[in-house]
């Protein structure tokens, strides 16, 4: 039977549902990292403005300390994200391996071999999920949040930036809409 994209996402979410608290923790670290990542360019811009203006005061020292602290927090939140995603990966592998160990018979009858090959093949999908999960949770969430915070920052500068951002987002949405379903269908067929 063919697996639909809805069923594939349903399986993925049921697999990740066990680690909901850790995934929310990873996403919260991504939010904090995204907020501090905006402080970095704004602080550097203010620092350069202070130095270029020739105003050497205690403000540039405070700005420098704030930029260094923001960089430190960004690094710490990144480490926390990576460690939490490693825990999630280990638990997914452990649950999958335990499941397959408990249901796999020592000898498979000839008529059931095709269905058991399908079940064993799902174990290798676990390895793929383990490999891609940090990219999805850490990198993609941080990128999306940086885009969101950057968009909020653009609203402070000029409305034309906002209009251009909406144009770019609509083009990206159209590309994702038409490319995502075909790519997912191809990946499911390839996995099958």
Coordinates of C-alpha atoms in Angstrom, one line a residue, residues 24-37 77 81 141-142 145 149:
X24 CA 9.6 22.4 23.3
X25 CA 12.8 23.0 25.3
X26 CA 14.8 23.0 22.0
X27 CA 12.4 25.5 20.5
X28 CA 12.5 27.8 23.5
X29 CA 16.3 27.9 23.3
X30 CA 15.8 28.7 19.6
X31 CA 13.6 31.6 20.5
X32 CA 16.1 33.0 23.0
X33 CA 19.0 32.5 20.6
X34 CA 17.0 34.3 17.9
X35 CA 16.4 37.2 20.2
X36 CA 20.0 37.5 21.2
X37 CA 21.1 37.1 17.5
X77 CA 21.7 28.4 23.9
X81 CA 19.9 22.9 21.8
X141 CA 13.8 26.6 14.0
X142 CA 16.6 29.1 14.6
X145 CA 12.8 32.7 14.3
X149 CA 12.6 38.7 14.5

